[in-house]
């Protein structure tokens, strides 16, 4: 009721046609006045600490309209035996292992729920706290949706192969060929959750001229899940996984394949921007590809718990030379339009799934269907 009164104030016509018009109302934040949306953002770091969501809203300011919001599914263990008083805060600080930290999903959900409705619409919270080698991973995702209906839009960023990270995680190493991962994507497809996957295209320091280690496996995975919407983070590049020879050609092959038209790419991470703007030639090749497939790329910052707007938007400004070479249409889509299309569609589908799978979903004071 409270919502109806507020809506009537903002849209006086609603007082006359409340029910008929509700369906036509923009339920998603309009981002016309902003410069960009961020499809890849970590509110917390590898030791689960980060920026308060209200402070982050100030950092977004009038520049960033909407943000795909997640923590990090991995916790860096502080092993006193290994590191003594030197508490590690990053996976490269120590040899101690990482482990899956499911509580991150509750943390993100509660941060989101602490905001008033009009600020919530600027975020698309994502579920990350599952172990992708576990056949029960999909059940965790379902349980999070049931516990926090009305909150999440997708899953990820989660990682399968990532340079020094994969081998450091306690338990079995993740694989693109694991049936547990198929269950995750089956479920994401069924619900309509958008998925952000980090998977290095190649192993670190691969032999010059050898084919990228994971290209065939990842294409096969994408093919098996044609009804899932998948964003391949960083276009498969990584910290020390240099763009394989002809990286743009590899990406273009995926873009041209009609069986893979559910696959998108984000250009997030300063490590990726570094390669793309490294030479005028690299920037031109990338711009040329994006201009020909403008619907398939999204900007993302991949910043982790930033403390100022300057730090937060570093990658956005780093891409200056790329923005200069993109068509007007491509700039708009990569910075804002593709985010809105993909995440709005996912929001609608997930809310719809919740209506039939979570008792009382969406209503005031709804209770999760805990079985
Ligand atoms: Zn990543």
Short mmCIF file of C-alpha atoms and ligand atoms in Angstrom, two decimals:
data_model
loop_
_atom_site.label_atom_id
_atom_site.label_comp_id
_atom_site.label_asym_id
_atom_site.label_seq_id
_atom_site.Cartn_x
_atom_site.Cartn_y
_atom_site.Cartn_z
CA UNK A 1 0.00 0.00 0.00
CA UNK A 2 2.81 2.30 0.93
CA UNK A 3 4.31 1.70 -2.49
CA UNK A 4 1.02 2.53 -4.24
CA UNK A 5 0.78 5.88 -2.43
CA UNK A 6 4.36 6.76 -3.35
CA UNK A 7 3.81 5.69 -6.95
CA UNK A 8 0.65 7.80 -7.18
CA UNK A 9 2.57 10.87 -6.06
CA UNK A 10 5.21 10.38 -8.68
CA UNK A 11 2.82 9.29 -11.43
CA UNK A 12 -0.50 11.04 -10.73
CA UNK A 13 -2.27 9.11 -13.50
CA UNK A 14 -1.77 5.98 -11.46
CA UNK A 15 -4.39 7.17 -9.05
CA UNK A 16 -6.90 6.64 -11.85
CA UNK A 17 -5.57 3.49 -13.49
CA UNK A 18 -3.51 1.86 -10.76
CA UNK A 19 -3.73 -1.77 -11.81
CA UNK A 20 -3.71 -1.38 -15.57
CA UNK A 21 -0.69 0.87 -15.56
CA UNK A 22 1.47 -0.94 -13.04
CA UNK A 23 2.60 -3.39 -15.67
CA UNK A 24 3.81 -0.59 -17.94
CA UNK A 25 5.74 1.24 -15.25
CA UNK A 26 9.50 1.15 -15.41
CA UNK A 27 10.21 -1.35 -12.63
CA UNK A 28 13.90 -0.99 -13.40
CA UNK A 29 16.01 2.06 -12.77
CA UNK A 30 16.24 4.39 -15.73
CA UNK A 31 19.84 5.30 -16.39
CA UNK A 32 19.47 8.02 -19.01
CA UNK A 33 21.29 10.59 -16.91
CA UNK A 34 24.29 8.36 -16.19
CA UNK A 35 27.43 7.64 -18.19
CA UNK A 36 27.68 3.92 -17.64
CA UNK A 37 26.45 0.76 -15.99
CA UNK A 38 28.92 -1.66 -14.40
CA UNK A 39 28.34 -5.33 -15.17
CA UNK A 40 31.16 -6.60 -12.95
CA UNK A 41 31.74 -5.30 -9.43
CA UNK A 42 33.00 -6.82 -6.16
CA UNK A 43 31.71 -5.07 -3.03
CA UNK A 44 33.96 -7.19 -0.80
CA UNK A 45 37.46 -8.64 -1.09
CA UNK A 46 39.21 -11.99 -0.50
CA UNK A 47 38.85 -11.62 3.27
CA UNK A 48 35.20 -10.59 2.98
CA UNK A 49 35.78 -6.96 3.87
CA UNK A 50 34.72 -4.04 1.76
CA UNK A 51 32.87 -0.85 1.09
CA UNK A 52 29.58 -0.12 2.85
CA UNK A 53 26.85 -0.14 0.24
CA UNK A 54 25.70 3.40 1.14
CA UNK A 55 29.25 4.69 0.72
CA UNK A 56 29.42 2.86 -2.58
CA UNK A 57 26.26 4.64 -3.78
CA UNK A 58 28.07 7.93 -3.16
CA UNK A 59 31.06 6.61 -5.10
CA UNK A 60 28.76 5.69 -8.03
CA UNK A 61 27.48 9.25 -7.75
CA UNK A 62 25.91 10.65 -10.91
CA UNK A 63 28.27 8.68 -13.16
CA UNK A 64 27.22 5.05 -12.72
CA UNK A 65 23.56 4.11 -13.10
CA UNK A 66 23.41 0.42 -12.31
CA UNK A 67 25.79 -2.19 -10.97
CA UNK A 68 25.92 -5.99 -10.95
CA UNK A 69 26.84 -6.53 -7.32
CA UNK A 70 28.73 -9.42 -5.78
CA UNK A 71 31.29 -10.31 -3.17
CA UNK A 72 33.99 -12.89 -3.73
CA UNK A 73 33.04 -16.54 -3.24
CA UNK A 74 36.49 -17.41 -1.91
CA UNK A 75 37.92 -16.65 1.49
CA UNK A 76 41.68 -16.43 1.90
CA UNK A 77 42.55 -18.40 5.01
CA UNK A 78 44.82 -16.75 7.57
CA UNK A 79 47.00 -19.62 8.65
CA UNK A 80 49.03 -18.62 11.67
CA UNK A 81 51.29 -21.62 11.08
CA UNK A 82 52.20 -20.26 7.65
CA UNK A 83 52.00 -16.47 7.96
CA UNK A 84 52.25 -15.69 11.65
CA UNK A 85 51.10 -12.13 12.30
CA UNK A 86 51.12 -11.17 8.60
CA UNK A 87 47.40 -11.48 7.92
CA UNK A 88 46.97 -12.00 4.15
CA UNK A 89 44.27 -10.05 2.35
CA UNK A 90 44.89 -11.30 -1.19
CA UNK A 91 45.48 -14.71 -2.70
CA UNK A 92 48.96 -13.76 -3.87
CA UNK A 93 50.02 -12.78 -0.33
CA UNK A 94 50.39 -16.31 0.98
CA UNK A 95 50.60 -20.04 0.25
CA UNK A 96 47.67 -20.75 2.58
CA UNK A 97 44.56 -22.10 0.79
CA UNK A 98 41.31 -20.43 -0.23
CA UNK A 99 37.92 -21.93 0.57
CA UNK A 100 34.33 -21.38 -0.62
CA UNK A 101 32.59 -18.90 1.65
CA UNK A 102 28.83 -19.23 1.15
CA UNK A 103 27.93 -16.55 3.66
CA UNK A 104 28.92 -13.95 1.05
CA UNK A 105 25.47 -14.38 -0.52
CA UNK A 106 23.69 -13.53 2.72
CA UNK A 107 26.01 -10.55 3.18
CA UNK A 108 25.25 -9.18 -0.28
CA UNK A 109 21.51 -9.81 0.13
CA UNK A 110 21.40 -8.00 3.47
CA UNK A 111 23.41 -5.05 2.11
CA UNK A 112 20.91 -4.77 -0.77
CA UNK A 113 17.90 -5.13 1.53
CA UNK A 114 19.21 -2.34 3.78
CA UNK A 115 18.55 0.16 0.96
CA UNK A 116 15.29 1.93 0.13
CA UNK A 117 13.48 0.58 -2.95
CA UNK A 118 14.55 3.29 -5.41
CA UNK A 119 18.21 2.67 -4.56
CA UNK A 120 17.76 -1.11 -4.76
CA UNK A 121 16.73 -0.76 -8.40
CA UNK A 122 20.27 0.40 -9.18
CA UNK A 123 21.73 -2.97 -8.19
CA UNK A 124 21.59 -6.48 -9.58
CA UNK A 125 22.88 -8.72 -6.78
CA UNK A 126 24.51 -11.96 -7.87
CA UNK A 127 24.91 -15.34 -6.13
CA UNK A 128 28.51 -16.55 -5.95
CA UNK A 129 28.96 -18.62 -2.78
CA UNK A 130 28.85 -22.12 -4.26
CA UNK A 131 31.48 -24.75 -4.99
CA UNK A 132 31.25 -25.49 -8.73
CA UNK A 133 32.73 -28.98 -8.24
CA UNK A 134 29.84 -30.00 -5.99
CA UNK A 135 26.74 -31.64 -7.46
CA UNK A 136 24.86 -29.78 -4.70
CA UNK A 137 26.02 -26.36 -5.98
CA UNK A 138 22.75 -25.79 -7.85
CA UNK A 139 20.85 -26.56 -4.63
CA UNK A 140 22.74 -23.79 -2.86
CA UNK A 141 21.67 -21.34 -5.57
CA UNK A 142 18.05 -22.45 -5.26
CA UNK A 143 18.21 -22.09 -1.46
CA UNK A 144 19.58 -18.54 -1.73
CA UNK A 145 16.71 -17.56 -4.07
CA UNK A 146 14.21 -19.09 -1.66
CA UNK A 147 15.72 -17.40 1.38
CA UNK A 148 16.03 -13.98 -0.29
CA UNK A 149 13.25 -13.73 -2.87
CA UNK A 150 13.13 -10.50 -4.84
CA UNK A 151 16.86 -9.88 -4.53
CA UNK A 152 19.08 -11.73 -7.00
CA UNK A 153 19.38 -11.39 -10.79
CA UNK A 154 22.13 -13.90 -11.54
CA UNK A 155 25.12 -15.97 -10.52
CA UNK A 156 28.81 -15.07 -10.59
CA UNK A 157 31.37 -13.94 -11.04
CA UNK A 158 32.51 -17.46 -10.27
CA UNK A 159 35.71 -19.04 -11.54
CA UNK A 160 36.65 -22.38 -13.04
CA UNK A 161 40.20 -21.90 -14.33
CA UNK A 162 42.00 -18.84 -12.96
CA UNK A 163 45.82 -18.62 -12.89
CA UNK A 164 47.07 -19.09 -9.29
CA UNK A 165 43.59 -19.25 -7.75
CA UNK A 166 42.22 -22.60 -9.00
CA UNK A 167 44.99 -24.74 -7.55
CA UNK A 168 44.86 -22.92 -4.18
CA UNK A 169 41.25 -23.76 -3.40
CA UNK A 170 40.76 -26.48 -0.80
CA UNK A 171 39.27 -29.67 -2.25
CA UNK A 172 38.97 -30.81 -5.85
CA UNK A 173 40.12 -28.48 -8.60
CA UNK A 174 37.27 -27.11 -10.75
CA UNK A 175 36.72 -28.30 -14.32
CA UNK A 176 34.68 -27.18 -17.31
CA UNK A 177 33.82 -30.84 -17.87
CA UNK A 178 32.33 -31.40 -14.42
CA UNK A 179 28.67 -32.54 -14.37
CA UNK A 180 28.30 -30.35 -11.25
CA UNK A 181 28.89 -27.31 -13.47
CA UNK A 182 26.29 -28.59 -15.93
CA UNK A 183 23.78 -28.74 -13.09
CA UNK A 184 24.60 -25.10 -12.24
CA UNK A 185 24.03 -23.92 -15.83
CA UNK A 186 20.93 -26.12 -16.24
CA UNK A 187 19.46 -24.44 -13.19
CA UNK A 188 20.55 -20.94 -14.25
CA UNK A 189 18.87 -21.54 -17.62
CA UNK A 190 15.68 -22.84 -16.03
CA UNK A 191 15.37 -19.84 -13.68
CA UNK A 192 16.65 -17.20 -16.14
CA UNK A 193 19.62 -16.19 -13.99
CA UNK A 194 22.33 -14.36 -15.95
CA UNK A 195 25.71 -16.06 -15.36
CA UNK A 196 29.13 -14.39 -15.18
CA UNK A 197 31.90 -16.93 -15.62
CA UNK A 198 35.63 -16.36 -15.20
CA UNK A 199 37.65 -18.90 -17.10
CA UNK A 200 41.14 -18.19 -18.38
CA UNK A 201 41.35 -19.23 -22.00
CA UNK A 202 44.80 -20.68 -21.42
CA UNK A 203 47.17 -21.81 -18.69
CA UNK A 204 49.73 -19.26 -17.43
CA UNK A 205 52.99 -19.06 -19.38
CA UNK A 206 51.76 -21.43 -22.08
CA UNK A 207 54.13 -22.56 -24.76
CA UNK A 208 54.34 -20.15 -27.67
CA UNK A 209 52.15 -21.34 -30.54
CA UNK A 210 50.31 -24.07 -28.59
CA UNK A 211 46.51 -23.98 -28.85
CA UNK A 212 44.74 -22.35 -25.87
CA UNK A 213 44.21 -25.02 -23.22
CA UNK A 214 40.52 -24.46 -22.49
CA UNK A 215 38.99 -23.13 -25.72
CA UNK A 216 37.43 -26.40 -26.91
CA UNK A 217 36.16 -27.27 -23.43
CA UNK A 218 34.53 -23.91 -22.87
CA UNK A 219 32.86 -23.88 -26.29
CA UNK A 220 31.47 -27.36 -25.61
CA UNK A 221 30.16 -26.13 -22.25
CA UNK A 222 28.49 -23.11 -23.90
CA UNK A 223 26.94 -25.38 -26.54
CA UNK A 224 25.50 -27.69 -23.87
CA UNK A 225 23.71 -24.71 -22.28
CA UNK A 226 22.12 -22.75 -25.08
CA UNK A 227 19.21 -21.58 -22.90
CA UNK A 228 21.49 -19.96 -20.31
CA UNK A 229 22.61 -16.32 -20.69
CA UNK A 230 26.36 -16.38 -20.13
CA UNK A 231 28.82 -13.50 -19.83
CA UNK A 232 32.39 -14.69 -20.31
CA UNK A 233 34.33 -12.36 -18.02
CA UNK A 234 37.41 -10.58 -19.38
CA UNK A 235 36.86 -12.30 -22.76
CA UNK A 236 38.93 -15.15 -21.33
CA UNK A 237 42.04 -13.05 -20.69
CA UNK A 238 43.77 -13.06 -17.33
CA UNK A 239 46.48 -11.55 -15.22
CA UNK A 240 49.31 -13.46 -16.83
CA UNK A 241 47.20 -15.21 -19.42
CA UNK A 242 48.15 -12.94 -22.25
CA UNK A 243 45.77 -12.64 -25.15
CA UNK A 244 46.53 -15.75 -27.17
CA UNK A 245 47.73 -15.04 -30.63
CA UNK A 246 44.72 -13.80 -32.59
CA UNK A 247 42.57 -13.40 -29.51
CA UNK A 248 40.15 -11.21 -31.43
CA UNK A 249 39.79 -13.95 -34.06
CA UNK A 250 39.05 -16.52 -31.33
CA UNK A 251 36.37 -14.28 -29.85
CA UNK A 252 34.96 -13.51 -33.30
CA UNK A 253 34.56 -17.22 -34.02
CA UNK A 254 32.30 -17.48 -30.98
CA UNK A 255 30.39 -14.32 -31.96
CA UNK A 256 29.74 -15.69 -35.44
CA UNK A 257 28.53 -19.10 -34.26
CA UNK A 258 24.70 -19.09 -34.17
CA UNK A 259 24.80 -21.90 -31.58
CA UNK A 260 26.65 -19.53 -29.23
CA UNK A 261 24.50 -16.42 -29.53
CA UNK A 262 23.68 -16.67 -25.81
CA UNK A 263 27.33 -15.88 -24.97
CA UNK A 264 28.41 -12.32 -24.15
CA UNK A 265 31.77 -10.84 -23.16
CA UNK A 266 32.74 -8.32 -20.53
CA UNK A 267 35.84 -6.17 -20.96
CA UNK A 268 36.30 -5.68 -17.22
CA UNK A 269 39.57 -5.64 -15.22
CA UNK A 270 42.50 -3.26 -15.46
CA UNK A 271 44.62 -6.28 -16.45
CA UNK A 272 42.47 -6.61 -19.60
CA UNK A 273 42.28 -2.88 -20.32
CA UNK A 274 46.06 -2.88 -20.09
CA UNK A 275 46.29 -5.24 -23.09
CA UNK A 276 43.56 -3.55 -25.10
CA UNK A 277 45.11 -0.08 -24.90
CA UNK A 278 48.72 -1.31 -24.96
CA UNK A 279 49.21 -0.29 -28.62
CA UNK A 280 47.07 1.67 -31.12
CA UNK A 281 46.92 -1.54 -33.16
CA UNK A 282 45.48 -3.62 -30.26
CA UNK A 283 42.90 -0.90 -29.54
CA UNK A 284 41.92 -0.69 -33.20
CA UNK A 285 41.47 -4.48 -33.54
CA UNK A 286 39.30 -4.57 -30.41
CA UNK A 287 37.23 -1.54 -31.47
CA UNK A 288 36.71 -3.04 -34.90
CA UNK A 289 35.39 -6.27 -33.37
CA UNK A 290 33.07 -4.47 -30.94
CA UNK A 291 31.76 -2.19 -33.70
CA UNK A 292 30.79 -5.25 -35.71
CA UNK A 293 29.14 -7.05 -32.73
CA UNK A 294 28.01 -4.17 -30.50
CA UNK A 295 25.26 -6.19 -28.79
CA UNK A 296 27.64 -8.74 -27.33
CA UNK A 297 30.06 -6.72 -25.15
CA UNK A 298 29.59 -5.10 -21.75
CA UNK A 299 31.69 -2.69 -19.79
CA UNK A 300 32.62 -3.82 -16.27
CA UNK A 301 35.06 -2.34 -13.76
CA UNK A 302 36.01 -5.48 -11.80
CA UNK A 303 37.01 -3.14 -9.01
CA UNK A 304 37.15 -4.66 -5.53
CA UNK A 305 35.87 -2.60 -2.59
CA UNK A 306 36.96 0.84 -3.92
CA UNK A 307 37.18 3.76 -1.53
CA UNK A 308 36.93 6.67 -3.98
CA UNK A 309 35.20 7.38 -7.29
CA UNK A 310 38.59 7.96 -8.89
CA UNK A 311 39.74 4.44 -7.99
CA UNK A 312 36.37 2.97 -8.93
CA UNK A 313 36.36 4.50 -12.42
CA UNK A 314 40.04 3.88 -13.18
CA UNK A 315 39.29 1.17 -15.76
CA UNK A 316 36.53 3.22 -17.37
CA UNK A 317 38.97 6.08 -18.01
CA UNK A 318 41.76 3.67 -18.97
CA UNK A 319 39.50 2.69 -21.88
CA UNK A 320 39.46 6.28 -23.23
CA UNK A 321 41.30 5.31 -26.46
CA UNK A 322 38.80 2.47 -27.02
CA UNK A 323 35.74 4.68 -26.46
CA UNK A 324 37.18 7.09 -29.05
CA UNK A 325 37.19 4.38 -31.73
CA UNK A 326 33.73 2.94 -31.09
CA UNK A 327 30.67 4.00 -33.07
CA UNK A 328 28.05 6.02 -31.21
CA UNK A 329 25.77 3.00 -31.20
CA UNK A 330 28.48 0.68 -29.85
CA UNK A 331 29.54 3.09 -27.09
CA UNK A 332 25.95 3.36 -25.88
CA UNK A 333 25.40 -0.41 -25.93
CA UNK A 334 28.68 -1.42 -24.30
CA UNK A 335 28.43 1.19 -21.55
CA UNK A 336 24.71 0.97 -20.82
CA UNK A 337 22.28 -0.57 -23.28
CA UNK A 338 23.45 -4.19 -23.21
CA UNK A 339 23.49 -4.18 -19.42
CA UNK A 340 19.91 -2.93 -19.33
CA UNK A 341 18.65 -5.43 -21.90
CA UNK A 342 20.37 -8.49 -20.39
CA UNK A 343 19.88 -7.75 -16.71
CA UNK A 344 16.30 -6.45 -17.09
CA UNK A 345 15.32 -9.62 -18.87
CA UNK A 346 16.98 -11.75 -16.19
CA UNK A 347 15.26 -9.78 -13.40
CA UNK A 348 11.86 -10.43 -14.95
CA UNK A 349 12.53 -14.13 -15.45
CA UNK A 350 13.91 -14.70 -11.95
CA UNK A 351 11.02 -12.83 -10.29
CA UNK A 352 8.67 -14.94 -12.37
CA UNK A 353 10.36 -18.18 -11.29
CA UNK A 354 10.18 -17.04 -7.67
CA UNK A 355 6.45 -16.49 -8.00
CA UNK A 356 5.91 -20.18 -8.62
CA UNK A 357 8.76 -21.61 -6.54
CA UNK A 358 8.84 -19.47 -3.41
CA UNK A 359 5.67 -19.11 -1.42
CA UNK A 360 4.71 -15.47 -1.06
CA UNK A 361 7.62 -14.22 -3.18
CA UNK A 362 7.54 -10.52 -3.87
CA UNK A 363 4.83 -9.74 -1.35
CA UNK A 364 5.46 -7.68 1.75
CA UNK A 365 6.75 -9.86 4.56
CA UNK A 366 7.07 -12.88 2.31
CA UNK A 367 8.48 -15.98 3.94
CA UNK A 368 10.91 -18.27 2.21
CA UNK A 369 9.66 -21.71 1.38
CA UNK A 370 11.98 -23.61 3.72
CA UNK A 371 11.70 -27.35 3.36
ZN1 LIG B 1 37.46 -12.38 -12.99
#
